[in-house]
């Protein structure tokens, strides 16, 4: 027993160091990391460019507060605006804070420019938006919200992918639609491109804001800088985090000028958010991910992973019954009688780190720098586990 609150079901394993796609224990055991700290270590562990940025900034200045200008913030915001639909950026420290910022912006926008009675947000079954009371209400998932009543008011839920249900739910109080273009925790389900395009149309028709939660699926994970780019449409607000800090806590809320105009000085804030250290690392992550050719490589290795997983599906139909997700954000749906968490444990024993997701899905989230050979090595371990699981 230790003095930590018992909020996590941890396995009895601690790592001492990491290098690229590998993690090492103090006694020298090596693990191939297809969990990436839950989609956080986008550039793997100890990436030289990120280490250099951390050390260089660490020697100069860590924190000043948002009472002053922070050049690293201005630079990162400009780069994000140039690379996306957005004009304005707010920096927070985590995914849920980026989501919270977006939901507050939705309410403030309608309060300032439209109709203050419009505050309700349509969100989706199977979604995950983080662990604050607002985010729990947004997801509406009993698994996370049980015991935390009363729920924050103002969220309605529809089946993920059902546009008719969305249309039917829209009322005079509806302010926005909030969706993950690829659901992560809920089971690695990618929205159909037509569904995302349909949501954009519905929002335009009814004067609603469209907000994407790309905390997990953003920053190159699906092979585009942001996952919604596959659909050729843009949101009004987007929350991202995880990969953008490469392991340093960093959350970002992006918005168009029209919407962000609702935030005036004093309307929102954070003490730590956007500090010089976080900004140095965020900028260093972008140096790599936005470099010409980087996302092409992600797509090439993702295509290889895709092909190799389809082989697995053919070889082990009693273990794996489907492939979900996009790019390097993949989920293997486990067969009835196979438990995803048991497979995670089994794979860990073989030296491969993965994560469970909802709906009995095994998540594969390798660092974006993963090579074809490392994918092959993961597939070998998945095949070994599947062969054992079938025998059990
Ligand atoms: C992880 C996650 C969050 C919450 O991020 P935190 O950094 O844990 O607060 C929100 N939305 C999605 C889609 C996520 O995957």
Coordinates of C-alpha atoms and ligand atoms in Angstrom, one line a residue:
X1 CA 0.0 0.0 0.0
X2 CA 1.2 3.5 -0.7
X3 CA -0.2 7.0 0.1
X4 CA -1.7 7.5 -3.4
X5 CA -5.5 7.9 -3.8
X6 CA -6.7 4.7 -5.3
X7 CA -8.1 6.3 -8.5
X8 CA -6.2 4.0 -10.9
X9 CA -6.1 0.3 -11.5
X10 CA -2.4 0.2 -12.0
X11 CA -0.3 -2.8 -13.1
X12 CA 2.8 -3.5 -11.1
X13 CA 5.3 -2.2 -13.5
X14 CA 7.5 1.0 -13.4
X15 CA 9.7 2.4 -16.1
X16 CA 13.0 4.0 -15.6
X17 CA 13.7 5.4 -19.1
X18 CA 12.4 5.5 -22.6
X19 CA 14.0 5.7 -26.0
X20 CA 11.9 6.1 -29.2
X21 CA 9.2 3.5 -29.2
X22 CA 10.7 1.6 -26.3
X23 CA 10.3 1.8 -22.5
X24 CA 12.8 0.2 -20.1
X25 CA 12.4 -0.9 -16.5
X26 CA 15.2 -0.4 -13.9
X27 CA 16.1 -4.1 -14.2
X28 CA 16.6 -3.7 -18.0
X29 CA 13.4 -5.2 -19.4
X30 CA 12.4 -3.6 -22.7
X31 CA 8.8 -3.0 -23.8
X32 CA 7.5 -1.9 -27.2
X33 CA 5.2 1.0 -26.5
X34 CA 2.0 0.9 -28.5
X35 CA 0.2 2.8 -25.8
X36 CA 2.3 6.0 -26.0
X37 CA 1.1 7.2 -22.5
X38 CA -2.4 7.0 -24.0
X39 CA -1.7 8.9 -27.3
X40 CA 0.5 11.4 -25.6
X41 CA 4.1 10.5 -26.6
X42 CA 3.4 11.3 -30.3
X43 CA 7.2 11.5 -31.0
X44 CA 8.1 8.5 -28.7
X45 CA 10.3 8.8 -25.7
X46 CA 13.3 11.1 -25.3
X47 CA 13.0 12.6 -28.8
X48 CA 16.3 14.5 -29.2
X49 CA 14.6 17.6 -30.5
X50 CA 12.1 17.7 -27.6
X51 CA 14.8 17.0 -25.0
X52 CA 16.9 19.9 -26.4
X53 CA 13.9 22.3 -26.4
X54 CA 13.1 21.3 -22.8
X55 CA 16.7 21.8 -21.6
X56 CA 17.3 25.0 -23.5
X57 CA 14.1 26.6 -22.2
X58 CA 14.5 25.1 -18.8
X59 CA 17.7 27.0 -18.3
X60 CA 16.1 30.3 -19.3
X61 CA 12.6 30.6 -18.0
X62 CA 9.8 28.3 -16.8
X63 CA 6.8 30.4 -15.8
X64 CA 5.8 34.1 -15.7
X65 CA 2.0 33.9 -15.6
X66 CA -0.4 35.4 -18.1
X67 CA 0.0 38.9 -16.7
X68 CA 2.8 39.3 -19.3
X69 CA 3.3 38.6 -22.9
X70 CA 4.7 35.2 -23.6
X71 CA 6.5 35.1 -27.0
X72 CA 6.4 31.3 -27.2
X73 CA 2.6 31.5 -26.9
X74 CA 2.3 34.0 -29.6
X75 CA 4.5 31.9 -31.9
X76 CA 2.7 28.6 -31.2
X77 CA -0.7 30.3 -31.6
X78 CA 0.3 31.8 -35.0
X79 CA 1.6 28.4 -36.2
X80 CA -1.5 26.6 -35.1
X81 CA -3.7 29.2 -36.7
X82 CA -1.7 29.0 -40.0
X83 CA -2.0 25.2 -40.0
X84 CA -5.7 24.9 -39.2
X85 CA -9.2 26.4 -39.6
X86 CA -8.6 28.6 -36.5
X87 CA -7.7 32.2 -36.0
X88 CA -7.4 32.3 -32.2
X89 CA -5.9 30.0 -29.7
X90 CA -6.1 29.5 -25.9
X91 CA -3.5 27.4 -24.0
X92 CA -4.5 25.2 -21.1
X93 CA -2.7 22.3 -19.3
X94 CA -4.8 19.3 -20.2
X95 CA -7.4 17.9 -22.5
X96 CA -10.3 18.5 -20.2
X97 CA -9.4 22.1 -19.7
X98 CA -9.3 22.6 -23.5
X99 CA -12.8 21.0 -23.6
X100 CA -14.0 23.2 -20.8
X101 CA -12.7 26.3 -22.5
X102 CA -14.6 25.3 -25.7
X103 CA -17.9 24.7 -23.8
X104 CA -17.6 28.0 -22.0
X105 CA -16.8 29.7 -25.3
X106 CA -20.0 28.2 -26.8
X107 CA -22.1 29.6 -24.0
X108 CA -20.4 33.0 -24.0
X109 CA -20.7 33.3 -27.8
X110 CA -24.5 32.8 -27.7
X111 CA -24.8 35.0 -24.7
X112 CA -22.9 37.9 -26.3
X113 CA -24.0 37.6 -30.0
X114 CA -27.1 35.5 -30.2
X115 CA -29.5 34.3 -27.7
X116 CA -28.5 33.9 -24.0
X117 CA -31.1 31.1 -23.7
X118 CA -29.1 29.0 -26.1
X119 CA -26.8 27.0 -23.9
X120 CA -27.5 23.3 -24.6
X121 CA -24.9 21.1 -26.3
X122 CA -25.6 18.0 -28.3
X123 CA -23.0 15.3 -27.6
X124 CA -22.8 11.6 -28.4
X125 CA -23.1 8.2 -26.8
X126 CA -19.8 6.5 -26.3
X127 CA -17.9 9.7 -26.2
X128 CA -15.3 10.8 -23.7
X129 CA -14.4 14.4 -22.9
X130 CA -12.4 14.2 -19.7
X131 CA -13.1 14.1 -15.9
X132 CA -14.4 17.5 -14.8
X133 CA -18.1 17.7 -13.9
X134 CA -18.7 19.5 -17.2
X135 CA -16.9 16.8 -19.2
X136 CA -18.7 14.0 -17.4
X137 CA -22.0 15.6 -18.3
X138 CA -20.9 16.1 -21.9
X139 CA -20.1 12.4 -22.3
X140 CA -23.1 11.3 -20.3
X141 CA -21.5 7.9 -19.6
X142 CA -22.6 6.2 -16.3
X143 CA -19.2 4.4 -16.1
X144 CA -17.5 7.7 -15.3
X145 CA -20.3 9.9 -13.9
X146 CA -21.9 7.5 -11.4
X147 CA -21.6 8.9 -7.8
X148 CA -21.1 12.5 -9.0
X149 CA -24.6 13.8 -9.2
X150 CA -26.0 16.3 -9.8
X151 CA -24.8 16.5 -13.4
X152 CA -23.9 19.9 -15.0
X153 CA -27.0 21.0 -16.8
X154 CA -27.1 21.5 -20.6
X155 CA -26.2 18.3 -22.5
X156 CA -28.3 16.2 -24.7
X157 CA -27.2 12.9 -26.3
X158 CA -27.6 11.2 -29.6
X159 CA -26.3 7.9 -31.1
X160 CA -22.9 8.5 -32.7
X161 CA -23.4 8.6 -36.4
X162 CA -27.1 9.2 -36.4
X163 CA -27.9 12.5 -38.1
X164 CA -31.6 12.1 -38.0
X165 CA -31.5 11.8 -34.2
X166 CA -29.3 15.0 -34.1
X167 CA -31.9 16.9 -36.1
X168 CA -34.7 15.7 -33.9
X169 CA -32.9 16.8 -30.7
X170 CA -32.3 20.4 -31.9
X171 CA -34.4 22.9 -30.0
X172 CA -34.5 26.6 -29.3
X173 CA -32.0 26.2 -26.5
X174 CA -29.5 24.2 -28.6
X175 CA -26.2 26.1 -28.9
X176 CA -23.7 23.6 -30.3
X177 CA -22.7 20.1 -31.3
X178 CA -19.7 18.5 -29.6
X179 CA -18.1 15.4 -31.2
X180 CA -14.9 13.4 -31.4
X181 CA -14.2 12.8 -35.1
X182 CA -12.7 9.5 -33.9
X183 CA -14.0 8.3 -30.5
X184 CA -11.1 7.0 -28.4
X185 CA -12.0 5.8 -24.9
X186 CA -15.4 4.8 -26.1
X187 CA -14.1 2.2 -28.5
X188 CA -12.0 3.7 -31.3
X189 CA -14.9 4.4 -33.6
X190 CA -14.2 6.8 -36.5
X191 CA -17.1 8.9 -37.6
X192 CA -18.2 8.5 -41.2
X193 CA -17.0 11.4 -43.3
X194 CA -20.6 12.0 -44.4
X195 CA -21.7 12.2 -40.7
X196 CA -19.1 15.0 -40.0
X197 CA -20.1 16.8 -43.2
X198 CA -23.8 16.4 -42.1
X199 CA -23.1 17.9 -38.7
X200 CA -21.5 20.9 -40.3
X201 CA -24.6 21.4 -42.5
X202 CA -26.9 21.0 -39.6
X203 CA -24.9 23.6 -37.6
X204 CA -25.0 26.1 -40.4
X205 CA -28.7 25.6 -40.9
X206 CA -29.6 26.1 -37.3
X207 CA -27.0 28.7 -36.3
X208 CA -25.2 26.2 -34.0
X209 CA -21.5 26.0 -33.3
X210 CA -19.6 22.9 -34.2
X211 CA -17.0 21.8 -31.7
X212 CA -14.6 18.9 -32.2
X213 CA -12.8 17.2 -29.4
X214 CA -9.5 16.1 -31.0
X215 CA -7.7 15.6 -27.7
X216 CA -6.9 12.1 -28.7
X217 CA -7.3 11.9 -32.5
X218 CA -5.5 15.2 -33.3
X219 CA -1.9 16.3 -34.0
X220 CA -1.1 13.8 -36.7
X221 CA -2.5 10.7 -35.0
X222 CA -4.8 9.8 -37.9
X223 CA -2.4 10.9 -40.6
X224 CA -3.7 14.4 -41.0
X225 CA -2.8 17.2 -38.7
X226 CA -6.4 17.1 -37.4
X227 CA -8.7 14.1 -38.0
X228 CA -11.6 16.3 -39.3
X229 CA -9.5 17.3 -42.3
X230 CA -10.3 13.9 -43.8
X231 CA -13.9 15.2 -44.1
X232 CA -12.9 18.4 -45.8
X233 CA -14.9 20.5 -43.3
X234 CA -14.0 22.7 -40.4
X235 CA -15.4 23.2 -36.9
X236 CA -15.9 26.6 -35.1
X237 CA -14.1 25.3 -32.0
X238 CA -11.6 22.5 -31.5
X239 CA -10.0 21.1 -28.3
X240 CA -6.8 19.3 -28.5
X241 CA -4.1 18.1 -26.0
X242 CA -2.3 14.7 -25.6
X243 CA 0.0 14.6 -28.6
X244 CA 0.7 18.3 -28.9
X245 CA 2.8 18.3 -25.7
X246 CA 4.7 15.1 -26.6
X247 CA 4.5 14.2 -22.9
X248 CA 4.5 17.7 -21.4
X249 CA 1.0 18.8 -20.1
X250 CA -0.5 21.0 -22.7
X251 CA -4.1 21.6 -23.8
X252 CA -5.2 23.9 -26.6
X253 CA -8.5 25.4 -27.6
X254 CA -8.8 26.7 -31.1
X255 CA -11.5 28.8 -32.6
X256 CA -12.4 31.1 -35.4
X257 CA -12.2 34.9 -35.0
X258 CA -16.0 35.2 -35.1
X259 CA -16.4 32.8 -32.1
X260 CA -13.3 33.8 -30.2
X261 CA -14.5 37.4 -30.2
X262 CA -16.8 36.4 -27.3
X263 CA -13.7 36.1 -25.0
X264 CA -12.6 39.5 -23.7
X265 CA -10.0 40.1 -21.0
X266 CA -11.2 38.4 -17.8
X267 CA -13.6 36.1 -19.5
X268 CA -11.5 33.0 -19.0
X269 CA -8.0 32.1 -17.7
X270 CA -5.5 29.8 -16.1
X271 CA -2.4 30.2 -14.0
X272 CA -0.2 27.6 -15.6
X273 CA -1.6 27.5 -19.1
X274 CA 0.8 28.5 -21.9
X275 CA 3.9 28.9 -19.7
X276 CA 7.2 29.3 -21.5
X277 CA 8.3 25.8 -20.8
X278 CA 5.1 24.2 -22.3
X279 CA 5.3 26.5 -25.2
X280 CA 8.9 25.6 -26.0
X281 CA 7.9 22.0 -26.1
X282 CA 4.7 22.6 -28.1
X283 CA 6.7 24.5 -30.7
X284 CA 9.3 21.7 -30.8
X285 CA 6.5 19.1 -31.4
X286 CA 5.2 21.2 -34.3
X287 CA 8.7 21.5 -35.8
X288 CA 8.6 17.8 -36.3
X289 CA 5.0 17.0 -37.0
X290 CA 4.5 19.9 -39.5
X291 CA 7.9 19.3 -41.2
X292 CA 7.3 18.4 -44.9
X293 CA 6.9 14.7 -45.4
X294 CA 6.3 13.8 -41.7
X295 CA 2.6 13.0 -42.1
X296 CA 3.3 11.2 -45.4
X297 CA 5.5 8.8 -43.3
X298 CA 2.7 8.4 -40.7
X299 CA 0.3 7.5 -43.5
X300 CA 2.8 5.0 -45.0
X301 CA 3.4 3.2 -41.7
X302 CA -0.3 3.4 -40.9
X303 CA -1.1 1.6 -44.2
X304 CA 1.4 -1.1 -43.3
X305 CA -0.2 -1.5 -39.9
X306 CA -3.6 -1.7 -41.5
X307 CA -2.5 -4.5 -43.9
X308 CA -0.8 -6.4 -41.1
X309 CA -3.9 -6.1 -38.9
X310 CA -6.1 -7.4 -41.7
X311 CA -3.8 -10.5 -41.8
X312 CA -4.3 -10.9 -38.0
X313 CA -8.0 -10.7 -38.5
X314 CA -7.9 -13.5 -41.1
X315 CA -5.6 -15.7 -39.0
X316 CA -7.3 -15.3 -35.6
X317 CA -11.1 -14.8 -36.2
X318 CA -11.7 -16.4 -32.7
X319 CA -9.8 -13.5 -31.0
X320 CA -10.2 -10.4 -33.2
X321 CA -13.4 -9.7 -35.0
X322 CA -12.9 -6.2 -36.4
X323 CA -10.6 -3.2 -37.0
X324 CA -11.6 0.3 -36.0
X325 CA -10.2 3.8 -36.0
X326 CA -7.9 5.5 -38.4
X327 CA -4.2 6.0 -39.1
X328 CA -2.1 5.2 -36.0
X329 CA -5.2 5.3 -33.8
X330 CA -6.5 1.7 -34.2
X331 CA -8.7 -0.5 -32.2
X332 CA -9.0 -4.3 -32.4
X333 CA -12.5 -5.4 -31.5
X334 CA -12.2 -8.6 -29.4
X335 CA -14.4 -11.6 -30.0
X336 CA -17.0 -12.6 -27.4
X337 CA -15.3 -14.6 -24.7
X338 CA -12.1 -12.7 -25.2
X339 CA -11.6 -9.8 -22.7
X340 CA -9.6 -6.8 -23.9
X341 CA -8.0 -6.2 -20.5
X342 CA -6.8 -9.8 -20.3
X343 CA -5.2 -9.4 -23.7
X344 CA -3.5 -6.1 -22.6
X345 CA -2.0 -8.1 -19.6
X346 CA -1.0 -11.0 -21.8
X347 CA 0.7 -8.7 -24.4
X348 CA 2.5 -6.9 -21.6
X349 CA 3.9 -10.2 -20.6
X350 CA 5.2 -10.6 -24.1
X351 CA 6.8 -7.1 -24.1
X352 CA 4.1 -5.1 -25.9
X353 CA 2.2 -2.2 -24.3
X354 CA -1.3 -1.5 -25.4
X355 CA -4.4 0.1 -23.8
X356 CA -8.0 -1.2 -23.4
X357 CA -10.9 0.9 -24.7
X358 CA -14.7 0.7 -24.3
X359 CA -16.7 -1.9 -26.1
X360 CA -14.1 -4.7 -25.6
X361 CA -11.6 -3.0 -27.9
X362 CA -7.8 -3.3 -27.7
X363 CA -6.2 0.0 -28.5
X364 CA -3.0 0.4 -30.6
X365 CA -1.6 3.9 -30.3
X366 CA 2.1 3.7 -31.3
X367 CA 4.3 6.8 -31.4
X368 CA 4.0 8.5 -34.8
X369 CA 7.7 7.8 -35.4
X370 CA 7.1 4.0 -35.4
X371 CA 8.8 2.1 -38.2
X372 CA 7.5 -0.7 -40.4
X373 CA 9.9 -3.1 -38.6
X374 CA 8.5 -2.1 -35.2
X375 CA 5.0 -2.6 -36.5
X376 CA 6.0 -6.1 -37.6
X377 CA 7.4 -6.8 -34.2
X378 CA 4.1 -5.7 -32.5
X379 CA 2.1 -7.8 -35.0
X380 CA 4.3 -10.9 -34.0
X381 CA 3.4 -10.3 -30.3
X382 CA -0.3 -9.8 -31.2
X383 CA -0.3 -13.0 -33.1
X384 CA 1.4 -14.9 -30.3
X385 CA -1.2 -13.5 -27.8
X386 CA -4.1 -14.3 -30.1
X387 CA -2.8 -17.9 -30.6
X388 CA -2.6 -18.3 -26.8
X389 CA -5.9 -16.6 -26.1
X390 CA -7.6 -19.0 -28.5
X391 CA -6.1 -22.0 -26.8
X392 CA -7.2 -20.7 -23.3
Ligands
LIG1 C1 -8.0 12.1 -22.9 C2 -9.2 12.8 -23.4 C3 -9.7 13.9 -22.8 C4 -9.2 14.4 -21.5 O1 -7.9 14.8 -21.5 P1 -7.1 15.0 -20.1 O2 -5.8 15.5 -20.5 O3 -7.1 13.7 -19.4 O4 -7.9 15.9 -19.3 C5 -10.7 14.6 -23.4 N1 -11.2 14.2 -24.6 C6 -10.7 13.1 -25.3 C7 -11.3 12.7 -26.6 C8 -9.7 12.4 -24.7 O5 -9.3 11.3 -25.3

